[in-house]
């Protein structure tokens, strides 16, 4: 990627980039939509962020890892909590977001909409 002086910085940001589903590349290969990170006055690494739909898949996978089991195996109350967290993170503004989440939870789109409406209703 860059020089040895940048190595601790690159090592430090790699888990964050991986968690977001991003890709690290040399700064000189950065495209217009990539984010170039500087370290100690020089460009250290470029980060290519994933498309929103890919991010949703990463978020769902992280939620499964955190809970230690497939989201579809959660009880109803836990599934409602997952939907609430995902809504706060903008998951349902992504095209096919409701379908993706419904599939991961093992419920219908209608059920996801019910969970969302329940949140809004109080």
Short mmCIF file of N, CA, C and O in Angstrom, two decimals:
data_model
loop_
_atom_site.label_atom_id
_atom_site.label_comp_id
_atom_site.label_asym_id
_atom_site.label_seq_id
_atom_site.Cartn_x
_atom_site.Cartn_y
_atom_site.Cartn_z
N UNK A 1 0.84 -1.19 0.00
CA UNK A 1 0.00 0.00 0.00
C UNK A 1 0.88 1.25 0.00
O UNK A 1 0.92 1.97 -0.94
N UNK A 2 1.58 1.50 1.12
CA UNK A 2 2.44 2.68 1.22
C UNK A 2 3.69 2.32 1.99
O UNK A 2 4.00 1.15 2.17
N UNK A 3 4.39 3.33 2.46
CA UNK A 3 5.66 3.09 3.14
C UNK A 3 5.50 2.48 4.52
O UNK A 3 4.41 2.40 5.07
N UNK A 4 6.64 2.05 5.11
CA UNK A 4 6.64 1.40 6.41
C UNK A 4 6.12 2.32 7.51
O UNK A 4 5.54 1.87 8.49
N UNK A 5 6.29 3.64 7.34
CA UNK A 5 5.82 4.59 8.35
C UNK A 5 4.30 4.58 8.45
O UNK A 5 3.75 4.88 9.51
N UNK A 6 3.62 4.21 7.35
CA UNK A 6 2.16 4.18 7.33
C UNK A 6 1.59 2.86 7.89
O UNK A 6 0.40 2.77 8.17
N UNK A 7 2.44 1.87 8.03
CA UNK A 7 1.98 0.53 8.38
C UNK A 7 1.11 0.48 9.64
O UNK A 7 0.05 -0.14 9.62
N UNK A 8 1.49 1.13 10.77
CA UNK A 8 0.63 1.08 11.96
C UNK A 8 -0.75 1.70 11.70
O UNK A 8 -1.76 1.20 12.20
N UNK A 9 -0.79 2.76 10.92
CA UNK A 9 -2.06 3.41 10.60
C UNK A 9 -2.94 2.48 9.77
O UNK A 9 -4.12 2.29 10.06
N UNK A 10 -2.36 1.87 8.75
CA UNK A 10 -3.11 0.96 7.89
C UNK A 10 -3.61 -0.23 8.70
O UNK A 10 -4.77 -0.64 8.57
N UNK A 11 -2.76 -0.76 9.57
CA UNK A 11 -3.16 -1.87 10.44
C UNK A 11 -4.31 -1.44 11.35
O UNK A 11 -5.24 -2.21 11.60
N UNK A 12 -4.27 -0.20 11.83
CA UNK A 12 -5.31 0.30 12.74
C UNK A 12 -6.66 0.47 12.05
O UNK A 12 -7.70 0.19 12.66
N UNK A 13 -6.67 0.94 10.80
CA UNK A 13 -7.96 1.19 10.14
C UNK A 13 -8.52 -0.03 9.42
O UNK A 13 -9.71 -0.07 9.10
N UNK A 14 -7.70 -1.06 9.22
CA UNK A 14 -8.15 -2.23 8.46
C UNK A 14 -9.40 -2.90 9.06
O UNK A 14 -10.34 -3.21 8.32
N UNK A 15 -9.49 -3.11 10.39
CA UNK A 15 -10.71 -3.73 10.92
C UNK A 15 -11.97 -2.91 10.63
O UNK A 15 -13.03 -3.48 10.37
N UNK A 16 -11.86 -1.60 10.66
CA UNK A 16 -13.01 -0.75 10.37
C UNK A 16 -13.42 -0.89 8.90
O UNK A 16 -14.59 -1.05 8.58
N UNK A 17 -12.44 -0.85 8.02
CA UNK A 17 -12.71 -0.98 6.59
C UNK A 17 -13.33 -2.35 6.30
O UNK A 17 -14.32 -2.45 5.57
N UNK A 18 -12.78 -3.40 6.93
CA UNK A 18 -13.33 -4.75 6.74
C UNK A 18 -14.77 -4.84 7.25
O UNK A 18 -15.63 -5.44 6.60
N UNK A 19 -15.05 -4.24 8.41
CA UNK A 19 -16.39 -4.30 8.98
C UNK A 19 -17.41 -3.60 8.10
O UNK A 19 -18.57 -3.99 8.04
N UNK A 20 -16.97 -2.55 7.39
CA UNK A 20 -17.86 -1.82 6.48
C UNK A 20 -17.99 -2.52 5.14
O UNK A 20 -18.82 -2.14 4.32
N UNK A 21 -17.15 -3.51 4.91
CA UNK A 21 -17.17 -4.18 3.62
C UNK A 21 -16.42 -3.38 2.56
O UNK A 21 -16.64 -3.56 1.37
N UNK A 22 -15.55 -2.50 3.02
CA UNK A 22 -14.76 -1.67 2.10
C UNK A 22 -13.53 -2.40 1.61
O UNK A 22 -13.25 -3.53 1.99
N UNK A 23 -12.80 -1.72 0.76
CA UNK A 23 -11.58 -2.27 0.17
C UNK A 23 -10.48 -1.23 0.29
O UNK A 23 -10.71 -0.05 0.02
N UNK A 24 -9.29 -1.66 0.71
CA UNK A 24 -8.15 -0.74 0.82
C UNK A 24 -7.31 -0.85 -0.45
O UNK A 24 -7.08 -1.94 -0.94
N UNK A 25 -6.86 0.30 -0.95
CA UNK A 25 -6.01 0.30 -2.13
C UNK A 25 -5.03 1.47 -2.06
O UNK A 25 -5.22 2.40 -1.27
N UNK A 26 -3.98 1.42 -2.88
CA UNK A 26 -3.01 2.52 -2.87
C UNK A 26 -3.68 3.84 -3.23
O UNK A 26 -4.58 3.87 -4.08
N UNK A 27 -3.25 4.94 -2.58
CA UNK A 27 -3.88 6.24 -2.83
C UNK A 27 -3.86 6.66 -4.30
O UNK A 27 -4.81 7.29 -4.77
N UNK A 28 -2.82 6.28 -5.04
CA UNK A 28 -2.74 6.68 -6.44
C UNK A 28 -3.72 5.91 -7.33
O UNK A 28 -3.88 6.24 -8.50
N UNK A 29 -4.38 4.90 -6.77
CA UNK A 29 -5.40 4.15 -7.53
C UNK A 29 -6.81 4.57 -7.15
O UNK A 29 -7.78 3.98 -7.60
N UNK A 30 -6.93 5.60 -6.32
CA UNK A 30 -8.23 6.05 -5.84
C UNK A 30 -9.06 6.64 -6.97
O UNK A 30 -8.56 7.38 -7.81
N UNK A 31 -10.32 6.28 -6.97
CA UNK A 31 -11.27 6.86 -7.92
C UNK A 31 -11.97 8.05 -7.28
O UNK A 31 -11.74 8.36 -6.10
N UNK A 32 -12.84 8.71 -8.02
CA UNK A 32 -13.51 9.92 -7.52
C UNK A 32 -14.42 9.66 -6.31
O UNK A 32 -14.63 10.56 -5.50
N UNK A 33 -14.92 8.44 -6.15
CA UNK A 33 -15.81 8.14 -5.03
C UNK A 33 -15.09 7.50 -3.84
O UNK A 33 -15.71 7.21 -2.82
N UNK A 34 -13.78 7.26 -3.99
CA UNK A 34 -13.02 6.65 -2.90
C UNK A 34 -12.62 7.70 -1.89
O UNK A 34 -12.55 8.90 -2.20
N UNK A 35 -12.34 7.26 -0.65
CA UNK A 35 -11.92 8.15 0.42
C UNK A 35 -10.43 7.92 0.66
O UNK A 35 -10.01 6.79 0.96
N UNK A 36 -9.63 8.97 0.50
CA UNK A 36 -8.19 8.86 0.72
C UNK A 36 -7.88 9.33 2.14
O UNK A 36 -8.25 10.42 2.54
N UNK A 37 -7.23 8.46 2.90
CA UNK A 37 -6.85 8.78 4.28
C UNK A 37 -5.39 9.18 4.33
O UNK A 37 -4.53 8.52 3.74
N UNK A 38 -5.12 10.26 5.03
CA UNK A 38 -3.74 10.74 5.19
C UNK A 38 -3.24 10.40 6.59
O UNK A 38 -4.00 10.33 7.55
N UNK A 39 -1.93 10.21 6.67
CA UNK A 39 -1.28 9.89 7.94
C UNK A 39 0.04 10.63 7.98
O UNK A 39 0.84 10.52 7.06
N UNK A 40 0.22 11.44 8.99
CA UNK A 40 1.45 12.21 9.18
C UNK A 40 1.82 13.01 7.94
O UNK A 40 2.96 13.00 7.49
N UNK A 41 0.81 13.65 7.37
CA UNK A 41 1.04 14.58 6.27
C UNK A 41 1.10 14.00 4.88
O UNK A 41 1.28 14.73 3.92
N UNK A 42 0.97 12.70 4.74
CA UNK A 42 0.98 12.14 3.38
C UNK A 42 -0.16 11.14 3.22
O UNK A 42 -0.65 10.57 4.19
N UNK A 43 -0.59 10.96 1.99
CA UNK A 43 -1.67 10.02 1.70
C UNK A 43 -1.20 8.60 1.98
O UNK A 43 -0.19 8.16 1.42
N UNK A 44 -1.91 7.90 2.86
CA UNK A 44 -1.48 6.57 3.28
C UNK A 44 -2.23 5.45 2.57
O UNK A 44 -1.64 4.46 2.15
N UNK A 45 -3.54 5.64 2.43
CA UNK A 45 -4.36 4.55 1.87
C UNK A 45 -5.67 5.14 1.35
O UNK A 45 -6.16 6.14 1.86
N UNK A 46 -6.19 4.51 0.32
CA UNK A 46 -7.51 4.88 -0.18
C UNK A 46 -8.49 3.78 0.24
O UNK A 46 -8.12 2.60 0.32
N UNK A 47 -9.71 4.19 0.53
CA UNK A 47 -10.75 3.24 0.93
C UNK A 47 -11.89 3.33 -0.06
O UNK A 47 -12.44 4.41 -0.30
N UNK A 48 -12.20 2.19 -0.65
CA UNK A 48 -13.35 2.10 -1.56
C UNK A 48 -14.52 1.55 -0.76
O UNK A 48 -14.48 0.42 -0.28
N UNK A 49 -15.54 2.37 -0.59
CA UNK A 49 -16.70 1.97 0.18
C UNK A 49 -17.62 1.09 -0.65
O UNK A 49 -17.72 1.26 -1.87
N UNK A 50 -18.32 0.17 0.00
CA UNK A 50 -19.22 -0.71 -0.74
C UNK A 50 -20.50 0.02 -1.14
O UNK A 50 -20.80 1.09 -0.61
N UNK A 51 -21.23 -0.58 -2.05
CA UNK A 51 -22.56 -0.08 -2.37
C UNK A 51 -23.45 -0.29 -1.14
O UNK A 51 -23.20 -1.17 -0.32
N UNK A 52 -24.49 0.51 -1.00
CA UNK A 52 -25.36 0.40 0.18
C UNK A 52 -25.94 -0.99 0.35
O UNK A 52 -26.02 -1.49 1.46
N UNK A 53 -26.33 -1.63 -0.72
CA UNK A 53 -26.91 -2.97 -0.61
C UNK A 53 -25.90 -3.96 -0.05
O UNK A 53 -26.24 -4.81 0.77
N UNK A 54 -24.63 -3.83 -0.45
CA UNK A 54 -23.58 -4.69 0.09
C UNK A 54 -23.37 -4.40 1.58
O UNK A 54 -23.14 -5.30 2.37
N UNK A 55 -23.47 -3.12 1.95
CA UNK A 55 -23.33 -2.75 3.36
C UNK A 55 -24.39 -3.42 4.21
O UNK A 55 -24.12 -3.87 5.31
N UNK A 56 -25.61 -3.49 3.70
CA UNK A 56 -26.69 -4.13 4.45
C UNK A 56 -26.35 -5.60 4.71
O UNK A 56 -26.55 -6.09 5.82
N UNK A 57 -25.81 -6.28 3.72
CA UNK A 57 -25.41 -7.68 3.92
C UNK A 57 -24.35 -7.79 5.00
O UNK A 57 -24.39 -8.70 5.84
N UNK A 58 -23.40 -6.85 5.02
CA UNK A 58 -22.35 -6.86 6.05
C UNK A 58 -22.94 -6.58 7.43
O UNK A 58 -22.55 -7.20 8.41
N UNK A 59 -23.89 -5.66 7.51
CA UNK A 59 -24.52 -5.34 8.78
C UNK A 59 -25.27 -6.56 9.31
O UNK A 59 -25.17 -6.91 10.49
N UNK A 60 -26.01 -7.23 8.43
CA UNK A 60 -26.75 -8.43 8.84
C UNK A 60 -25.80 -9.52 9.32
O UNK A 60 -26.05 -10.16 10.34
N UNK A 61 -24.70 -9.72 8.60
CA UNK A 61 -23.72 -10.74 8.99
C UNK A 61 -23.10 -10.40 10.35
O UNK A 61 -22.91 -11.28 11.19
N UNK A 62 -22.81 -9.13 10.57
CA UNK A 62 -22.24 -8.70 11.86
C UNK A 62 -23.24 -8.92 12.99
O UNK A 62 -22.85 -9.33 14.09
N UNK A 63 -24.51 -8.66 12.72
CA UNK A 63 -25.54 -8.88 13.75
C UNK A 63 -25.65 -10.36 14.10
O UNK A 63 -25.83 -10.72 15.26
N UNK A 64 -25.52 -11.22 13.09
CA UNK A 64 -25.56 -12.66 13.35
C UNK A 64 -24.35 -13.08 14.19
O UNK A 64 -24.49 -13.84 15.14
N UNK A 65 -23.17 -12.57 13.83
CA UNK A 65 -21.95 -12.91 14.59
C UNK A 65 -22.11 -12.47 16.05
O UNK A 65 -21.77 -13.20 16.97
N UNK A 66 -22.62 -11.26 16.24
CA UNK A 66 -22.77 -10.71 17.59
C UNK A 66 -23.72 -11.57 18.43
O UNK A 66 -23.51 -11.77 19.62
N UNK A 67 -24.79 -12.07 17.80
CA UNK A 67 -25.78 -12.86 18.54
C UNK A 67 -25.40 -14.34 18.60
O UNK A 67 -26.02 -15.09 19.34
N UNK A 68 -24.45 -14.74 17.78
CA UNK A 68 -23.98 -16.12 17.82
C UNK A 68 -24.90 -17.14 17.19
O UNK A 68 -24.75 -18.34 17.40
N UNK A 69 -25.88 -16.67 16.41
CA UNK A 69 -26.77 -17.60 15.71
C UNK A 69 -27.47 -16.85 14.58
O UNK A 69 -27.49 -15.62 14.56
N UNK A 70 -28.01 -17.61 13.63
CA UNK A 70 -28.72 -16.97 12.52
C UNK A 70 -29.86 -16.09 13.03
O UNK A 70 -30.53 -16.44 14.00
N UNK A 71 -30.06 -14.95 12.37
CA UNK A 71 -31.13 -14.04 12.78
C UNK A 71 -32.49 -14.72 12.71
O UNK A 71 -33.40 -14.42 13.47
N UNK A 72 -32.64 -15.66 11.77
CA UNK A 72 -33.91 -16.37 11.62
C UNK A 72 -34.24 -17.21 12.86
O UNK A 72 -35.40 -17.54 13.09
N UNK A 73 -33.22 -17.54 13.67
CA UNK A 73 -33.44 -18.34 14.88
C UNK A 73 -33.81 -17.51 16.10
O UNK A 73 -34.07 -18.07 17.17
N UNK A 74 -33.82 -16.20 15.96
CA UNK A 74 -34.17 -15.33 17.09
C UNK A 74 -35.67 -15.39 17.38
O UNK A 74 -36.46 -15.69 16.49
N UNK A 75 -36.05 -15.08 18.61
CA UNK A 75 -37.48 -15.00 18.92
C UNK A 75 -38.06 -13.68 18.38
O UNK A 75 -37.33 -12.82 17.91
N UNK A 76 -39.38 -13.59 18.45
CA UNK A 76 -40.07 -12.44 17.84
C UNK A 76 -39.58 -11.10 18.40
O UNK A 76 -39.33 -10.16 17.66
N UNK A 77 -39.44 -11.03 19.70
CA UNK A 77 -39.01 -9.78 20.34
C UNK A 77 -37.60 -9.38 19.86
O UNK A 77 -37.34 -8.21 19.57
N UNK A 78 -36.72 -10.35 19.75
CA UNK A 78 -35.35 -10.07 19.28
C UNK A 78 -35.36 -9.63 17.81
O UNK A 78 -34.60 -8.74 17.42
N UNK A 79 -36.23 -10.24 17.01
CA UNK A 79 -36.35 -9.84 15.60
C UNK A 79 -36.85 -8.41 15.49
O UNK A 79 -36.39 -7.63 14.65
N UNK A 80 -37.80 -8.04 16.35
CA UNK A 80 -38.30 -6.67 16.35
C UNK A 80 -37.17 -5.69 16.71
O UNK A 80 -37.06 -4.62 16.12
N UNK A 81 -36.33 -6.08 17.65
CA UNK A 81 -35.18 -5.25 18.03
C UNK A 81 -34.21 -5.09 16.85
O UNK A 81 -33.72 -3.99 16.59
N UNK A 82 -33.96 -6.18 16.12
CA UNK A 82 -33.09 -6.13 14.94
C UNK A 82 -33.66 -5.14 13.92
O UNK A 82 -32.94 -4.30 13.38
N UNK A 83 -34.97 -5.21 13.68
CA UNK A 83 -35.61 -4.31 12.72
C UNK A 83 -35.47 -2.86 13.18
O UNK A 83 -35.17 -1.97 12.38
N UNK A 84 -35.63 -2.61 14.48
CA UNK A 84 -35.50 -1.26 15.01
C UNK A 84 -34.07 -0.72 14.79
O UNK A 84 -33.88 0.40 14.34
N UNK A 85 -33.08 -1.55 15.08
CA UNK A 85 -31.67 -1.15 14.88
C UNK A 85 -31.40 -0.88 13.41
O UNK A 85 -30.77 0.12 13.05
N UNK A 86 -31.88 -1.77 12.55
CA UNK A 86 -31.66 -1.60 11.11
C UNK A 86 -32.35 -0.35 10.58
O UNK A 86 -31.79 0.35 9.73
N UNK A 87 -33.54 -0.06 11.08
CA UNK A 87 -34.23 1.15 10.64
C UNK A 87 -33.41 2.39 11.03
O UNK A 87 -33.25 3.31 10.23
N UNK A 88 -32.87 2.39 12.23
CA UNK A 88 -32.05 3.52 12.69
C UNK A 88 -30.80 3.69 11.83
O UNK A 88 -30.30 4.80 11.66
N UNK A 89 -30.32 2.59 11.24
CA UNK A 89 -29.13 2.65 10.40
C UNK A 89 -29.46 2.88 8.93
O UNK A 89 -28.57 2.85 8.08
N UNK A 90 -30.73 3.06 8.61
CA UNK A 90 -31.11 3.38 7.24
C UNK A 90 -31.26 2.19 6.32
O UNK A 90 -31.30 2.34 5.09
N UNK A 91 -31.38 1.00 6.89
CA UNK A 91 -31.44 -0.21 6.07
C UNK A 91 -32.63 -0.24 5.12
O UNK A 91 -32.56 -0.87 4.06
N UNK A 92 -33.70 0.44 5.49
CA UNK A 92 -34.91 0.33 4.68
C UNK A 92 -35.00 1.41 3.61
O UNK A 92 -35.97 1.47 2.87
N UNK A 93 -33.96 2.24 3.52
CA UNK A 93 -33.89 3.21 2.43
C UNK A 93 -33.17 2.61 1.23
O UNK A 93 -33.17 3.17 0.14
N UNK A 94 -32.55 1.45 1.44
CA UNK A 94 -31.83 0.74 0.38
C UNK A 94 -32.85 -0.03 -0.46
O UNK A 94 -33.79 -0.62 0.08
N UNK A 95 -32.64 -0.02 -1.76
CA UNK A 95 -33.52 -0.79 -2.64
C UNK A 95 -33.52 -2.26 -2.22
O UNK A 95 -32.46 -2.84 -1.99
N UNK A 96 -34.67 -2.83 -2.08
CA UNK A 96 -34.87 -4.22 -1.65
C UNK A 96 -34.45 -4.45 -0.20
O UNK A 96 -34.24 -5.60 0.21
N UNK A 97 -34.33 -3.38 0.57
CA UNK A 97 -33.93 -3.51 1.98
C UNK A 97 -34.89 -4.35 2.79
O UNK A 97 -34.47 -5.23 3.55
N UNK A 98 -36.19 -4.11 2.62
CA UNK A 98 -37.18 -4.88 3.38
C UNK A 98 -37.09 -6.35 3.01
O UNK A 98 -37.10 -7.23 3.88
N UNK A 99 -36.98 -6.64 1.71
CA UNK A 99 -36.89 -8.03 1.27
C UNK A 99 -35.64 -8.71 1.83
O UNK A 99 -35.68 -9.86 2.28
N UNK A 100 -34.51 -8.00 1.80
CA UNK A 100 -33.24 -8.55 2.29
C UNK A 100 -33.35 -8.87 3.78
O UNK A 100 -32.93 -9.94 4.23
N UNK A 101 -33.89 -7.92 4.54
CA UNK A 101 -34.03 -8.12 5.99
C UNK A 101 -35.03 -9.24 6.28
O UNK A 101 -34.78 -10.10 7.13
N UNK A 102 -36.15 -9.26 5.58
CA UNK A 102 -37.15 -10.30 5.78
C UNK A 102 -36.53 -11.69 5.55
O UNK A 102 -36.74 -12.61 6.33
N UNK A 103 -35.76 -11.80 4.49
CA UNK A 103 -35.10 -13.07 4.17
C UNK A 103 -34.14 -13.48 5.29
O UNK A 103 -34.14 -14.64 5.73
N UNK A 104 -33.34 -12.54 5.78
CA UNK A 104 -32.37 -12.84 6.85
C UNK A 104 -33.08 -13.24 8.14
O UNK A 104 -32.58 -14.10 8.88
N UNK A 105 -34.24 -12.63 8.41
CA UNK A 105 -34.98 -12.93 9.63
C UNK A 105 -35.89 -14.15 9.50
O UNK A 105 -36.45 -14.62 10.49
N UNK A 106 -36.05 -14.62 8.27
CA UNK A 106 -36.94 -15.76 8.05
C UNK A 106 -38.40 -15.42 8.23
O UNK A 106 -39.20 -16.25 8.70
N UNK A 107 -38.75 -14.18 7.90
CA UNK A 107 -40.14 -13.72 8.01
C UNK A 107 -40.57 -13.13 6.67
O UNK A 107 -39.76 -12.94 5.78
N UNK A 108 -41.85 -12.79 6.57
CA UNK A 108 -42.35 -12.18 5.34
C UNK A 108 -42.08 -10.67 5.34
O UNK A 108 -41.82 -10.07 6.39
N UNK A 109 -42.16 -10.07 4.16
CA UNK A 109 -42.06 -8.61 4.06
C UNK A 109 -43.16 -7.97 4.91
O UNK A 109 -42.92 -6.97 5.58
N UNK A 110 -44.33 -8.55 4.86
CA UNK A 110 -45.47 -8.03 5.64
C UNK A 110 -45.12 -7.95 7.13
O UNK A 110 -45.43 -6.97 7.80
N UNK A 111 -44.44 -8.99 7.64
CA UNK A 111 -44.04 -9.00 9.06
C UNK A 111 -43.05 -7.88 9.35
O UNK A 111 -43.17 -7.20 10.38
N UNK A 112 -42.10 -7.67 8.46
CA UNK A 112 -41.14 -6.57 8.66
C UNK A 112 -41.88 -5.24 8.69
O UNK A 112 -41.63 -4.40 9.57
N UNK A 113 -42.81 -5.04 7.77
CA UNK A 113 -43.59 -3.80 7.77
C UNK A 113 -44.39 -3.66 9.08
O UNK A 113 -44.50 -2.57 9.63
N UNK A 114 -44.93 -4.76 9.58
CA UNK A 114 -45.64 -4.72 10.86
C UNK A 114 -44.71 -4.28 11.99
O UNK A 114 -45.10 -3.47 12.83
N UNK A 115 -43.50 -4.83 12.01
CA UNK A 115 -42.52 -4.44 13.04
C UNK A 115 -42.22 -2.95 12.92
O UNK A 115 -42.13 -2.24 13.92
N UNK A 116 -42.04 -2.46 11.70
CA UNK A 116 -41.74 -1.04 11.49
C UNK A 116 -42.91 -0.17 11.94
O UNK A 116 -42.73 0.84 12.61
N UNK A 117 -44.12 -0.56 11.60
CA UNK A 117 -45.30 0.21 11.98
C UNK A 117 -45.51 0.18 13.49
O UNK A 117 -45.94 1.18 14.07
N UNK A 118 -45.18 -0.92 14.13
CA UNK A 118 -45.32 -1.04 15.58
C UNK A 118 -44.40 -0.01 16.25
O UNK A 118 -44.76 0.63 17.22
N UNK A 119 -43.18 0.12 15.72
CA UNK A 119 -42.23 1.11 16.25
C UNK A 119 -42.79 2.51 16.15
O UNK A 119 -42.70 3.30 17.06
N UNK A 120 -43.33 2.85 15.00
CA UNK A 120 -43.84 4.19 14.76
C UNK A 120 -45.09 4.47 15.60
O UNK A 120 -45.34 5.59 16.01
N UNK A 121 -45.88 3.40 15.85
CA UNK A 121 -47.12 3.57 16.58
C UNK A 121 -46.95 3.73 18.07
O UNK A 121 -47.84 4.13 18.78
N UNK A 122 -45.75 3.40 18.58
CA UNK A 122 -45.55 3.58 20.00
C UNK A 122 -45.15 2.37 20.63
O UNK A 122 -44.66 1.57 21.02
#
